[in-house]
């Protein structure tokens, strides 16, 4: 069984100094948990510093984004190849990237391929808007986002991907509705079903599906208790190191 993934997506919060203080405080109050992988996703600017300071037995690092070309005249971008040796994971296709930075399906497909080309593990975010949900389009949206993103991958690659189901209506910075675990279960089942249709049930069993959207230390247990929900991508609640440590502890108690 894979380790449960608990990921802090700090989004555009914390300068390097603040990130470093957070890490040392979190480090002080958390222990190494065999069945958990705790991942921190700071901004690009703090990644280099945290990579020097982090205890890799306790925490792994993730980038929040990267550009699909390996190098070249792309002002302002950071490539997957530059992240090698610094991070284990890269978050790809977060809804905030899709919405504010116009990342479309082909670009996300190219980023997923670039991650594998550079030996990094994608945390692929997928999820529907409130309007799509109300129009009963959740399955179509999930289907389109998944099939495009995985299009150029081998089944050996797909096997190692992390898929974060993040319904946009449940993310705190958008509508922030609290998603009912039963509702999340249906979509997790659908994601698994889609992967098994495309790559077979053996591959689908290996793919790690996690949930994100307004998760905190009170709700984490109800999501991790879902069938085949193997972790969480936490935004707002990860900004407070004590709250994030509580989330880690709840996950540990459930999986120990
Ligand atoms: P919140 O936990 O703030 O809802 O954010 C979720 C998210 O977008 C994580 O990537």
Short mmCIF file of C-alpha atoms and ligand atoms in Angstrom, two decimals:
data_model
loop_
_atom_site.label_atom_id
_atom_site.label_comp_id
_atom_site.label_asym_id
_atom_site.label_seq_id
_atom_site.Cartn_x
_atom_site.Cartn_y
_atom_site.Cartn_z
CA UNK A 1 0.00 0.00 0.00
CA UNK A 2 1.26 3.48 -0.90
CA UNK A 3 1.91 6.06 1.77
CA UNK A 4 -0.90 8.52 2.45
CA UNK A 5 0.06 11.87 0.95
CA UNK A 6 -0.54 15.03 2.93
CA UNK A 7 0.45 18.04 0.84
CA UNK A 8 0.59 21.69 1.88
CA UNK A 9 -0.04 23.97 -1.09
CA UNK A 10 1.03 27.36 0.21
CA UNK A 11 0.02 29.06 -3.04
CA UNK A 12 1.40 32.64 -3.16
CA UNK A 13 2.04 32.94 0.58
CA UNK A 14 5.24 33.29 2.65
CA UNK A 15 8.50 34.89 1.63
CA UNK A 16 11.68 32.82 2.00
CA UNK A 17 12.25 33.88 5.59
CA UNK A 18 8.68 33.02 6.62
CA UNK A 19 8.86 29.68 4.77
CA UNK A 20 12.04 28.81 6.60
CA UNK A 21 10.57 29.67 10.02
CA UNK A 22 7.44 27.65 9.24
CA UNK A 23 9.60 24.63 8.32
CA UNK A 24 11.63 24.73 11.51
CA UNK A 25 8.47 25.07 13.65
CA UNK A 26 6.66 22.27 11.85
CA UNK A 27 9.76 20.13 12.08
CA UNK A 28 9.86 20.59 15.85
CA UNK A 29 6.31 19.31 16.40
CA UNK A 30 6.10 16.46 13.89
CA UNK A 31 7.76 13.06 13.86
CA UNK A 32 8.60 10.71 11.02
CA UNK A 33 5.54 8.63 10.15
CA UNK A 34 6.18 5.47 8.21
CA UNK A 35 2.79 5.40 6.47
CA UNK A 36 2.64 9.06 5.56
CA UNK A 37 4.44 11.24 3.07
CA UNK A 38 4.24 14.90 4.04
CA UNK A 39 4.92 17.30 1.19
CA UNK A 40 5.41 21.06 1.23
CA UNK A 41 4.77 23.15 -1.88
CA UNK A 42 6.23 26.65 -1.37
CA UNK A 43 6.76 29.28 -4.07
CA UNK A 44 9.68 28.81 -6.48
CA UNK A 45 11.61 31.46 -4.60
CA UNK A 46 11.70 29.47 -1.34
CA UNK A 47 12.30 26.05 -2.89
CA UNK A 48 16.09 26.27 -3.05
CA UNK A 49 16.40 27.34 0.56
CA UNK A 50 13.91 24.77 1.89
CA UNK A 51 15.70 22.05 -0.07
CA UNK A 52 18.82 22.85 1.97
CA UNK A 53 16.98 22.89 5.29
CA UNK A 54 14.45 20.09 5.00
CA UNK A 55 14.87 16.70 6.67
CA UNK A 56 14.07 14.47 3.67
CA UNK A 57 12.97 11.60 5.93
CA UNK A 58 10.20 13.83 7.23
CA UNK A 59 9.18 16.08 4.38
CA UNK A 60 9.35 16.09 0.59
CA UNK A 61 9.07 19.18 -1.57
CA UNK A 62 6.79 20.00 -4.49
CA UNK A 63 6.73 22.89 -6.94
CA UNK A 64 3.36 24.52 -7.59
CA UNK A 65 3.92 24.74 -11.33
CA UNK A 66 6.61 24.53 -14.04
CA UNK A 67 6.92 25.19 -17.76
CA UNK A 68 6.91 22.31 -20.23
CA UNK A 69 9.98 23.36 -22.27
CA UNK A 70 13.29 22.29 -20.74
CA UNK A 71 15.10 25.57 -21.49
CA UNK A 72 15.01 28.54 -23.82
CA UNK A 73 13.78 32.09 -24.28
CA UNK A 74 10.69 31.92 -22.06
CA UNK A 75 10.98 34.96 -19.83
CA UNK A 76 9.71 34.42 -16.33
CA UNK A 77 9.34 30.65 -16.52
CA UNK A 78 11.00 27.81 -14.59
CA UNK A 79 11.38 24.41 -16.25
CA UNK A 80 10.83 20.92 -14.90
CA UNK A 81 14.46 20.12 -15.63
CA UNK A 82 15.57 22.95 -13.30
CA UNK A 83 13.56 21.39 -10.49
CA UNK A 84 15.38 18.07 -10.64
CA UNK A 85 17.18 17.32 -7.39
CA UNK A 86 15.08 19.93 -5.55
CA UNK A 87 11.55 18.54 -5.61
CA UNK A 88 9.99 15.11 -5.86
CA UNK A 89 6.58 16.35 -7.07
CA UNK A 90 5.17 19.12 -9.25
CA UNK A 91 1.56 20.29 -8.96
CA UNK A 92 0.16 20.53 -12.49
CA UNK A 93 -3.11 22.02 -13.72
CA UNK A 94 -4.26 23.56 -10.46
CA UNK A 95 -7.59 25.29 -11.06
CA UNK A 96 -6.03 28.64 -10.19
CA UNK A 97 -3.53 28.11 -13.04
CA UNK A 98 -6.31 27.06 -15.39
CA UNK A 99 -8.51 30.04 -14.43
CA UNK A 100 -6.06 32.93 -13.87
CA UNK A 101 -3.26 31.91 -16.24
CA UNK A 102 -5.32 30.37 -19.03
CA UNK A 103 -3.71 26.93 -18.86
CA UNK A 104 -5.66 24.79 -21.28
CA UNK A 105 -5.90 21.02 -21.69
CA UNK A 106 -3.04 20.64 -24.24
CA UNK A 107 -0.69 22.74 -22.09
CA UNK A 108 -1.44 20.61 -19.06
CA UNK A 109 -0.87 17.46 -21.13
CA UNK A 110 2.54 18.83 -22.18
CA UNK A 111 3.42 19.69 -18.58
CA UNK A 112 2.57 16.17 -17.39
CA UNK A 113 4.78 14.74 -20.15
CA UNK A 114 7.59 17.17 -19.22
CA UNK A 115 7.39 16.04 -15.59
CA UNK A 116 7.98 12.41 -16.58
CA UNK A 117 10.71 13.38 -19.04
CA UNK A 118 12.50 14.96 -16.06
CA UNK A 119 11.80 12.17 -13.57
CA UNK A 120 9.40 14.19 -11.43
CA UNK A 121 6.01 12.99 -10.22
CA UNK A 122 3.00 15.05 -11.32
CA UNK A 123 0.24 15.90 -8.89
CA UNK A 124 -2.41 16.43 -11.53
CA UNK A 125 -5.32 18.58 -10.33
CA UNK A 126 -8.72 18.07 -11.87
CA UNK A 127 -12.15 19.31 -10.92
CA UNK A 128 -15.33 20.99 -12.08
CA UNK A 129 -16.72 24.48 -11.48
CA UNK A 130 -19.93 25.13 -9.60
CA UNK A 131 -21.78 25.85 -12.87
CA UNK A 132 -20.55 22.57 -14.39
CA UNK A 133 -21.61 20.69 -11.28
CA UNK A 134 -25.09 22.25 -11.35
CA UNK A 135 -25.39 21.36 -15.04
CA UNK A 136 -24.53 17.72 -14.23
CA UNK A 137 -21.33 17.94 -16.23
CA UNK A 138 -18.91 16.71 -13.58
CA UNK A 139 -18.22 13.38 -15.29
CA UNK A 140 -17.67 14.97 -18.69
CA UNK A 141 -15.25 17.53 -17.25
CA UNK A 142 -13.31 14.90 -15.30
CA UNK A 143 -13.23 12.65 -18.35
CA UNK A 144 -11.89 15.42 -20.62
CA UNK A 145 -9.30 16.66 -18.12
CA UNK A 146 -8.06 13.13 -17.40
CA UNK A 147 -7.93 11.73 -20.90
CA UNK A 148 -6.12 14.78 -22.29
CA UNK A 149 -3.59 14.99 -19.46
CA UNK A 150 -2.69 11.30 -19.66
CA UNK A 151 -2.74 11.12 -23.46
CA UNK A 152 1.00 10.80 -24.11
CA UNK A 153 1.94 8.57 -21.20
CA UNK A 154 2.85 4.92 -20.97
CA UNK A 155 0.97 2.77 -18.49
CA UNK A 156 4.16 2.52 -16.40
CA UNK A 157 4.13 6.30 -16.11
CA UNK A 158 0.42 6.53 -15.33
CA UNK A 159 0.94 4.03 -12.53
CA UNK A 160 2.98 6.57 -10.56
CA UNK A 161 0.84 9.68 -11.06
CA UNK A 162 -0.98 11.43 -8.23
CA UNK A 163 -4.43 12.72 -9.13
CA UNK A 164 -5.86 15.43 -6.91
CA UNK A 165 -9.60 15.79 -7.21
CA UNK A 166 -10.25 19.42 -6.34
CA UNK A 167 -13.81 20.52 -7.10
CA UNK A 168 -13.44 24.25 -7.74
CA UNK A 169 -16.64 25.08 -5.82
CA UNK A 170 -15.11 23.51 -2.71
CA UNK A 171 -11.83 25.46 -2.74
CA UNK A 172 -11.81 28.09 -0.01
CA UNK A 173 -10.72 30.93 -2.27
CA UNK A 174 -13.61 30.30 -4.69
CA UNK A 175 -17.07 29.31 -3.40
CA UNK A 176 -15.60 27.34 -0.50
CA UNK A 177 -18.62 25.04 -0.13
CA UNK A 178 -17.94 22.03 2.06
CA UNK A 179 -18.00 18.94 -0.11
CA UNK A 180 -19.91 15.99 1.33
CA UNK A 181 -17.63 12.94 1.53
CA UNK A 182 -20.26 10.76 -0.23
CA UNK A 183 -20.23 13.15 -3.15
CA UNK A 184 -16.41 13.00 -3.33
CA UNK A 185 -16.57 9.20 -3.20
CA UNK A 186 -18.61 9.12 -6.40
CA UNK A 187 -16.05 11.19 -8.30
CA UNK A 188 -13.08 9.22 -6.90
CA UNK A 189 -14.81 6.05 -8.09
CA UNK A 190 -15.35 7.62 -11.49
CA UNK A 191 -11.68 8.66 -11.77
CA UNK A 192 -10.61 5.11 -10.93
CA UNK A 193 -13.08 3.71 -13.43
CA UNK A 194 -11.79 6.03 -16.17
CA UNK A 195 -8.19 5.02 -15.54
CA UNK A 196 -9.06 1.34 -15.57
CA UNK A 197 -10.94 1.82 -18.87
CA UNK A 198 -7.85 3.47 -20.37
CA UNK A 199 -5.01 1.52 -18.77
CA UNK A 200 -6.53 -1.53 -17.08
CA UNK A 201 -7.46 -2.24 -13.48
CA UNK A 202 -3.91 -3.08 -12.35
CA UNK A 203 -2.71 0.40 -13.29
CA UNK A 204 -5.84 2.01 -11.79
CA UNK A 205 -5.13 0.29 -8.47
CA UNK A 206 -1.69 1.88 -8.33
CA UNK A 207 -2.73 5.43 -9.16
CA UNK A 208 -2.91 7.55 -6.05
CA UNK A 209 -6.07 9.66 -5.84
CA UNK A 210 -6.24 12.42 -3.26
CA UNK A 211 -8.81 15.06 -2.33
CA UNK A 212 -8.45 18.84 -1.93
CA UNK A 213 -10.92 21.60 -1.13
CA UNK A 214 -11.36 23.35 2.24
CA UNK A 215 -9.77 20.43 4.10
CA UNK A 216 -8.81 21.13 7.73
CA UNK A 217 -8.02 19.14 10.86
CA UNK A 218 -11.74 18.62 11.56
CA UNK A 219 -12.63 17.29 8.12
CA UNK A 220 -9.49 15.38 7.06
CA UNK A 221 -10.56 12.10 8.68
CA UNK A 222 -13.90 11.99 6.85
CA UNK A 223 -12.16 12.34 3.46
CA UNK A 224 -9.31 9.93 4.18
CA UNK A 225 -11.87 7.36 5.33
CA UNK A 226 -13.28 7.22 1.79
CA UNK A 227 -12.55 4.19 -0.28
CA UNK A 228 -9.44 4.79 -2.40
CA UNK A 229 -8.82 8.34 -1.12
CA UNK A 230 -5.10 8.22 -0.39
CA UNK A 231 -4.29 11.70 0.74
CA UNK A 232 -5.12 15.35 0.66
CA UNK A 233 -3.97 18.60 -0.95
CA UNK A 234 -4.46 21.30 1.65
CA UNK A 235 -4.52 25.02 0.87
CA UNK A 236 -5.64 27.57 3.47
CA UNK A 237 -5.40 25.26 6.49
CA UNK A 238 -1.75 24.48 5.68
CA UNK A 239 -0.71 28.10 6.23
CA UNK A 240 -0.81 27.63 9.99
CA UNK A 241 1.88 25.12 10.98
CA UNK A 242 0.00 23.94 14.09
CA UNK A 243 -3.17 23.31 12.11
CA UNK A 244 -1.16 21.50 9.44
CA UNK A 245 0.52 19.40 12.15
CA UNK A 246 -2.95 18.49 13.44
CA UNK A 247 -3.93 17.37 9.94
CA UNK A 248 -0.78 15.22 9.75
CA UNK A 249 -1.58 13.69 13.15
CA UNK A 250 -5.17 12.87 12.18
CA UNK A 251 -3.92 11.17 9.02
CA UNK A 252 -1.35 9.26 11.04
CA UNK A 253 -3.95 8.04 13.55
CA UNK A 254 -6.15 6.78 10.73
CA UNK A 255 -3.38 4.96 8.88
CA UNK A 256 -1.10 3.68 11.63
P1 LIG B 1 -8.17 25.22 0.23
O1 LIG B 1 -7.74 24.10 1.14
O2 LIG B 1 -7.80 26.58 0.72
O3 LIG B 1 -9.62 25.09 -0.13
O4 LIG B 1 -7.35 25.05 -1.13
C1 LIG B 1 -7.39 23.82 -1.77
C2 LIG B 1 -6.41 23.85 -2.85
O5 LIG B 1 -6.60 24.54 -3.84
C3 LIG B 1 -5.18 23.07 -2.67
O6 LIG B 1 -4.46 22.99 -3.85
#
